Amino acid sequence: MNPLSILLNKCTLNGDNYFEWKRNLNIVLNYDKITWVLSDRELEALTLLLTPQDIEYHKKWHDVNELAKCYILAFMNSILQKQHVGMGNAADIILHLYEMFGTTTRSTKVKAINAFKDLKQKPKEPLRDFMLKVISCLNEAELNGAEINAKMQISMIVHSLNS
């Protein structure tokens, strides 16, 4: 097993964690230098007019596509696996998953922002521990599509600190 595939193993796609899963998948695909298969398309068909380079590309594309599909399918729950196992290529699977889970709902985004806004430092809570919670809330909001500029982040953090 590829060392980076352990990263994906810790993040099995279940629908609620699409963005984290996709980020980890990209790390693994980049490590194996096969991310290109998600954007390059397969040659239409092998014909007698193809050059040896075209034939080599066709073979390489199929090999890399199968590897990418294996990574994608191996690290999703069994229900999603059954839905996607028959799809022809890795790019189609990724597109379908994005359509299913990649768009965040407005309520999810608002919930994440409100969790950040409602965060208050408890009396005698170490600043380090509190800032770790802040970072976690900001990451969650960002993963759900919230865009909070740096000035607003600083203002919200300062208001959440104990006097």
XYZ file of N, CA and C in Angstrom:
489
model
N 0.849 -1.184 0.000
C 0.000 0.000 0.000
C 0.886 1.235 0.000
N 0.581 2.149 -0.863
C 1.263 3.424 -0.968
C 1.180 4.149 0.377
N 2.279 4.745 0.867
C 2.238 5.415 2.173
C 1.158 6.492 2.269
N 0.934 7.228 1.183
C -0.072 8.282 1.244
C -1.492 7.752 1.203
N -1.665 6.511 0.746
C -3.023 5.967 0.732
C -3.534 5.771 2.156
N -2.623 5.710 3.113
C -3.024 5.655 4.522
C -3.818 6.908 4.871
N -3.434 8.025 4.264
C -4.146 9.287 4.467
C -5.608 9.157 4.064
N -5.845 8.550 2.908
C -7.222 8.355 2.463
C -7.955 7.360 3.344
N -7.228 6.349 3.827
C -7.851 5.333 4.666
C -8.456 5.946 5.926
N -7.864 7.032 6.403
C -8.385 7.717 7.586
C -9.584 8.580 7.235
N -9.855 8.717 5.964
C -10.916 9.616 5.526
C -11.786 8.927 4.480
N -12.589 7.966 4.904
C -13.490 7.271 3.997
C -14.663 8.186 3.664
N -14.920 8.364 2.377
C -16.010 9.232 1.945
C -17.342 8.639 2.372
N -18.130 9.449 3.077
C -19.461 9.013 3.483
C -20.517 10.026 3.065
N -20.095 11.099 2.424
C -21.023 12.129 1.976
C -20.891 13.406 2.765
N -20.686 13.284 4.075
C -20.580 14.469 4.924
C -19.180 15.073 4.897
N -18.216 14.337 4.404
C -16.829 14.767 4.478
C -16.190 14.893 3.094
N -16.976 15.259 2.110
C -16.484 15.288 0.726
C -15.236 16.148 0.562
N -15.234 17.362 1.087
C -14.125 18.278 0.851
C -12.831 17.768 1.478
N -12.910 17.231 2.675
C -11.725 16.651 3.318
C -11.246 15.439 2.513
N -12.175 14.584 2.113
C -11.845 13.401 1.335
C -11.184 13.778 0.011
N -11.738 14.756 -0.682
C -11.205 15.185 -1.982
C -9.813 15.779 -1.823
N -9.598 16.550 -0.772
C -8.274 17.120 -0.518
C -7.253 16.004 -0.311
N -7.616 14.978 0.468
C -6.720 13.854 0.704
C -6.506 13.027 -0.564
N -7.559 12.835 -1.355
C -7.426 12.121 -2.623
C -6.436 12.844 -3.535
N -6.538 14.157 -3.616
C -5.618 14.924 -4.463
C -4.171 14.770 -4.005
N -3.950 14.696 -2.698
C -2.597 14.487 -2.185
C -2.049 13.153 -2.681
N -2.865 12.108 -2.590
C -2.429 10.781 -3.017
C -2.204 10.736 -4.533
N -3.123 11.298 -5.304
C -2.967 11.302 -6.753
C -1.742 12.115 -7.177
N -1.487 13.233 -6.487
C -0.289 14.033 -6.776
C 0.973 13.251 -6.438
N 0.955 12.531 -5.338
C 2.107 11.730 -4.936
C 2.444 10.699 -6.006
N 1.429 10.063 -6.550
C 1.626 9.058 -7.592
C 1.745 9.667 -8.994
N 1.671 10.991 -9.072
C 1.781 11.725 -10.338
C 0.752 11.243 -11.369
N -0.480 11.062 -10.901
C -1.543 10.600 -11.802
C -2.765 11.517 -11.801
N -2.630 12.696 -11.242
C -3.750 13.635 -11.213
C -4.225 13.973 -12.626
N -3.321 13.922 -13.583
C -3.646 14.286 -14.961
C -4.781 13.454 -15.545
N -4.974 12.248 -15.046
C -6.009 11.387 -15.625
C -7.415 11.948 -15.359
N -7.548 12.827 -14.386
C -8.857 13.421 -14.092
C -9.227 14.499 -15.099
N -8.239 15.030 -15.808
C -8.546 16.076 -16.789
C -8.297 15.640 -18.230
N -7.358 14.729 -18.455
C -7.106 14.230 -19.813
C -8.145 13.165 -20.145
N -8.624 13.196 -21.352
C -9.630 12.222 -21.779
C -8.982 11.087 -22.554
N -9.630 9.967 -22.483
C -9.211 8.782 -23.223
C -9.357 9.035 -24.722
N -8.451 8.463 -25.502
C -8.595 8.540 -26.955
C -9.892 7.831 -27.341
N -10.560 8.354 -28.336
C -11.864 7.810 -28.736
C -11.808 6.315 -29.034
N -10.912 5.894 -29.893
C -10.818 4.477 -30.238
C -9.454 4.209 -30.863
N -8.999 3.013 -30.705
C -7.756 2.630 -31.361
C -8.053 2.317 -32.825
N -7.315 2.957 -33.707
C -7.484 2.700 -35.141
C -6.111 2.444 -35.751
N -6.096 2.045 -36.984
C -4.839 1.794 -37.684
C -4.067 3.080 -37.960
N -4.750 4.225 -37.859
C -4.111 5.501 -38.149
C -3.356 6.083 -36.959
N -3.452 5.453 -35.818
C -2.785 5.975 -34.632
C -1.286 5.734 -34.693
N -0.552 6.679 -34.132
C 0.904 6.552 -34.060
C 1.268 5.659 -32.878
N 2.489 5.168 -32.840
C 2.917 4.396 -31.668
C 2.807 5.204 -30.363
N 3.019 6.517 -30.468
C 2.884 7.377 -29.276
C 1.427 7.414 -28.803
N 0.500 7.466 -29.764
C -0.926 7.449 -29.412
C -1.294 6.141 -28.721
N -0.778 5.059 -29.236
C -1.072 3.741 -28.653
C -0.485 3.639 -27.247
N 0.731 4.150 -27.078
C 1.373 4.144 -25.756
C 0.579 5.012 -24.773
N 0.135 6.205 -25.242
C -0.682 7.081 -24.394
C -1.972 6.369 -23.989
N -2.606 5.712 -24.944
C -3.858 5.000 -24.682
C -3.667 3.956 -23.579
N -2.593 3.171 -23.682
C -2.301 2.152 -22.670
C -2.018 2.792 -21.316
N -1.193 3.841 -21.328
C -0.849 4.518 -20.065
C -2.103 5.126 -19.428
N -2.949 5.751 -20.259
C -4.169 6.367 -19.732
C -5.040 5.305 -19.047
N -5.207 4.151 -19.659
C -6.029 3.091 -19.075
C -5.441 2.581 -17.760
N -4.126 2.400 -17.726
C -3.477 1.931 -16.496
C -3.649 2.937 -15.361
N -3.404 4.201 -15.672
C -3.504 5.249 -14.652
C -4.954 5.448 -14.226
N -5.877 5.374 -15.180
C -7.301 5.505 -14.855
C -7.736 4.400 -13.894
N -7.302 3.174 -14.141
C -7.659 2.060 -13.244
C -7.097 2.277 -11.844
N -5.866 2.768 -11.755
C -5.272 3.045 -10.447
C -6.056 4.134 -9.718
N -6.372 5.208 -10.422
C -7.137 6.300 -9.816
C -8.514 5.811 -9.360
N -9.185 5.015 -10.199
C -10.491 4.464 -9.816
C -10.370 3.606 -8.558
N -9.309 2.824 -8.471
C -9.099 1.977 -7.283
C -8.971 2.829 -6.035
N -8.164 3.899 -6.108
C -8.028 4.794 -4.958
C -9.381 5.395 -4.576
N -10.091 5.878 -5.571
C -11.367 6.541 -5.317
C -12.361 5.574 -4.675
N -12.508 4.403 -5.276
C -13.496 3.439 -4.788
C -13.106 2.823 -3.449
N -11.820 2.621 -3.240
C -11.374 1.964 -2.011
C -11.660 2.796 -0.771
N -11.730 4.093 -0.934
C -11.868 4.954 0.228
C -13.207 5.695 0.243
N -14.259 4.937 -0.051
C -15.617 5.450 0.116
C -16.442 4.328 0.742
N -17.554 4.690 1.343
C -18.365 3.656 1.994
C -18.958 2.707 0.948
N -19.418 1.562 1.416
C -19.846 0.501 0.498
C -21.042 0.906 -0.368
N -21.910 1.740 0.136
C -23.067 2.183 -0.653
C -22.593 3.012 -1.843
N -21.673 3.941 -1.590
C -21.139 4.755 -2.678
C -20.324 3.904 -3.652
N -19.606 2.920 -3.131
C -18.844 2.023 -4.007
C -19.768 1.348 -5.016
N -20.882 0.802 -4.518
C -21.814 0.097 -5.401
C -22.385 1.019 -6.470
N -22.587 2.290 -6.121
C -23.132 3.245 -7.076
C -22.125 3.610 -8.166
N -20.826 3.544 -7.854
C -19.821 4.069 -8.768
C -18.903 3.031 -9.397
N -18.960 1.796 -8.953
C -18.009 0.786 -9.430
C -18.092 0.566 -10.940
N -19.245 0.727 -11.527
C -19.405 0.486 -12.955
C -19.106 1.681 -13.840
N -18.784 2.807 -13.245
C -18.508 3.994 -14.063
C -17.186 3.814 -14.799
N -17.136 4.305 -16.013
C -16.013 4.059 -16.900
C -14.688 4.663 -16.510
N -14.702 5.890 -16.025
C -13.408 6.481 -15.713
C -13.441 7.306 -14.440
N -12.250 7.561 -13.930
C -12.092 8.255 -12.653
C -12.677 9.667 -12.703
N -12.489 10.361 -13.824
C -13.000 11.727 -13.945
C -14.524 11.757 -13.820
N -15.215 10.780 -14.412
C -16.674 10.723 -14.313
C -17.127 10.472 -12.872
N -16.386 9.626 -12.168
C -16.726 9.356 -10.758
C -16.577 10.632 -9.938
N -15.459 11.338 -10.119
C -15.213 12.574 -9.375
C -16.287 13.605 -9.688
N -16.649 13.737 -10.948
C -17.693 14.688 -11.327
C -19.022 14.336 -10.660
N -19.375 13.065 -10.676
C -20.627 12.640 -10.061
C -20.616 12.883 -8.549
N -19.494 12.590 -7.901
C -19.384 12.829 -6.455
C -19.478 14.315 -6.137
N -18.875 15.137 -6.983
C -18.969 16.583 -6.781
C -20.420 17.048 -6.900
N -21.114 16.528 -7.891
C -22.525 16.896 -8.055
C -23.352 16.454 -6.849
N -22.985 15.311 -6.257
C -23.729 14.808 -5.094
C -23.390 15.569 -3.809
N -22.087 15.820 -3.586
C -21.649 16.317 -2.275
C -20.848 17.609 -2.316
N -20.397 18.032 -3.468
C -19.462 19.141 -3.550
C -20.051 20.510 -3.358
N -21.331 20.636 -3.502
C -21.945 21.937 -3.289
C -22.505 21.980 -1.880
N -22.055 22.952 -1.151
C -22.527 23.059 0.223
C -23.861 23.797 0.251
N -24.668 23.415 1.169
C -25.941 24.103 1.313
C -25.729 25.377 2.110
N -26.614 26.310 1.918
C -26.525 27.584 2.638
C -26.596 27.348 4.135
N -27.441 26.414 4.576
C -27.597 26.176 6.009
C -26.321 25.604 6.625
N -25.600 24.773 5.884
C -24.345 24.220 6.383
C -23.327 25.331 6.567
N -23.260 26.236 5.599
C -22.329 27.354 5.675
C -22.678 28.270 6.852
N -23.954 28.587 7.010
C -24.398 29.455 8.102
C -24.120 28.800 9.456
N -24.362 27.506 9.545
C -24.096 26.771 10.783
C -22.614 26.856 11.164
N -21.738 26.694 10.181
C -20.301 26.754 10.435
C -19.879 28.158 10.863
N -20.429 29.184 10.227
C -20.093 30.562 10.603
C -20.615 30.872 11.999
N -21.832 30.422 12.301
C -22.394 30.665 13.633
C -21.599 29.964 14.722
N -21.087 28.793 14.443
C -20.249 28.098 15.435
C -19.022 28.936 15.750
N -18.463 29.572 14.741
C -17.313 30.446 14.952
C -17.725 31.699 15.723
N -18.845 32.306 15.322
C -19.310 33.534 15.994
C -19.668 33.278 17.456
N -20.211 32.096 17.752
C -20.658 31.786 19.115
C -19.527 31.336 20.034
N -18.349 31.180 19.488
C -17.217 30.702 20.271
C -16.771 31.776 21.262
N -16.699 31.435 22.532
C -16.245 32.360 23.585
C -15.211 31.654 24.440
N -14.179 32.378 24.786
C -13.155 31.813 25.657
C -13.719 31.678 27.066
N -13.543 30.498 27.654
C -14.027 30.254 29.011
C -13.054 30.863 30.012
N -13.546 31.251 31.196
C -12.630 31.783 32.209
C -11.518 30.776 32.513
N -10.319 31.247 32.607
C -9.118 30.462 32.919
C -8.758 29.439 31.831
N -9.431 29.496 30.676
C -9.069 28.610 29.580
C -7.774 29.121 28.949
N -6.776 28.261 28.808
C -5.521 28.708 28.199
C -5.760 29.234 26.779
N -5.077 30.300 26.458
C -5.243 30.929 25.149
C -4.917 29.947 24.021
N -3.903 29.128 24.220
C -3.515 28.150 23.200
C -4.682 27.210 22.890
N -5.321 26.673 23.914
C -6.447 25.754 23.717
C -7.604 26.452 23.003
N -7.853 27.679 23.393
C -8.938 28.431 22.776
C -8.636 28.710 21.298
N -7.400 29.083 20.999
C -7.038 29.388 19.616
C -7.108 28.132 18.735
N -6.837 26.965 19.298
C -6.997 25.729 18.530
C -8.461 25.519 18.155
N -9.370 25.861 19.072
C -10.807 25.776 18.763
C -11.178 26.776 17.671
N -10.611 27.981 17.764
C -10.876 29.019 16.768
C -10.420 28.550 15.390
N -9.199 28.018 15.320
C -8.661 27.538 14.046
C -9.541 26.429 13.481
N -9.986 25.534 14.343
C -10.856 24.447 13.904
C -12.173 24.996 13.333
N -12.765 25.948 14.021
C -14.022 26.549 13.540
C -13.816 27.279 12.215
N -12.707 28.005 12.091
C -12.427 28.707 10.839
C -12.223 27.728 9.689
N -11.511 26.648 9.956
C -11.309 25.631 8.916
C -12.632 25.012 8.488
N -13.483 24.712 9.453
C -14.790 24.127 9.145
C -15.626 25.084 8.306
N -15.615 26.365 8.677
C -16.368 27.358 7.913
C -15.828 27.470 6.490
N -14.506 27.482 6.365
C -13.889 27.575 5.043
C -14.200 26.348 4.192
N -14.150 25.172 4.794
C -14.463 23.944 4.062
C -15.902 23.940 3.554
N -16.763 24.654 4.242
C -18.167 24.709 3.843
C -18.473 25.923 2.972
N -17.418 26.555 2.467
C -17.612 27.617 1.489
C -17.711 29.016 2.044
N -17.530 29.194 3.344
C -17.591 30.532 3.923
C -16.311 31.288 3.589
N -16.463 32.552 3.300
C -15.308 33.401 3.028
C -15.317 34.522 4.052
N -14.446 34.408 5.051
C -14.344 35.410 6.109
C -12.977 36.054 5.948
N -12.957 37.343 5.600
C -11.672 38.002 5.360
C -10.885 38.150 6.667
N -9.593 38.404 6.535
C -8.688 38.442 7.685
C -9.105 39.487 8.713
N -9.531 40.650 8.257
C -9.938 41.723 9.173
C -11.136 41.281 10.020
N -12.102 40.622 9.381
C -13.283 40.137 10.091
C -12.896 39.026 11.064
N -11.996 38.138 10.662
C -11.540 37.070 11.546
C -10.918 37.645 12.811
N -10.037 38.630 12.642
C -9.372 39.245 13.800
C -10.399 39.890 14.714
N -11.342 40.613 14.135
C -12.369 41.275 14.934
C -13.193 40.258 15.723
N -13.582 39.174 15.079
C -14.397 38.147 15.753
C -13.597 37.452 16.858
N -12.319 37.213 16.615
C -11.474 36.576 17.636
C -11.311 37.475 18.833
N -11.014 38.756 18.589
C -10.821 39.694 19.705
C -12.076 39.780 20.561
N -13.249 39.797 19.949
C -14.505 39.885 20.708
C -14.803 38.591 21.460
N -14.204 37.491 21.070
C -14.477 36.232 21.746
C -13.534 35.956 22.909
N -12.497 36.768 23.054
C -11.524 36.573 24.143
C -12.041 37.146 25.454
N -11.544 36.547 26.548
C -11.837 37.104 27.872
C -11.137 38.452 27.996
N -11.708 39.318 28.797
C -11.051 40.611 29.008
C -9.885 40.413 29.956
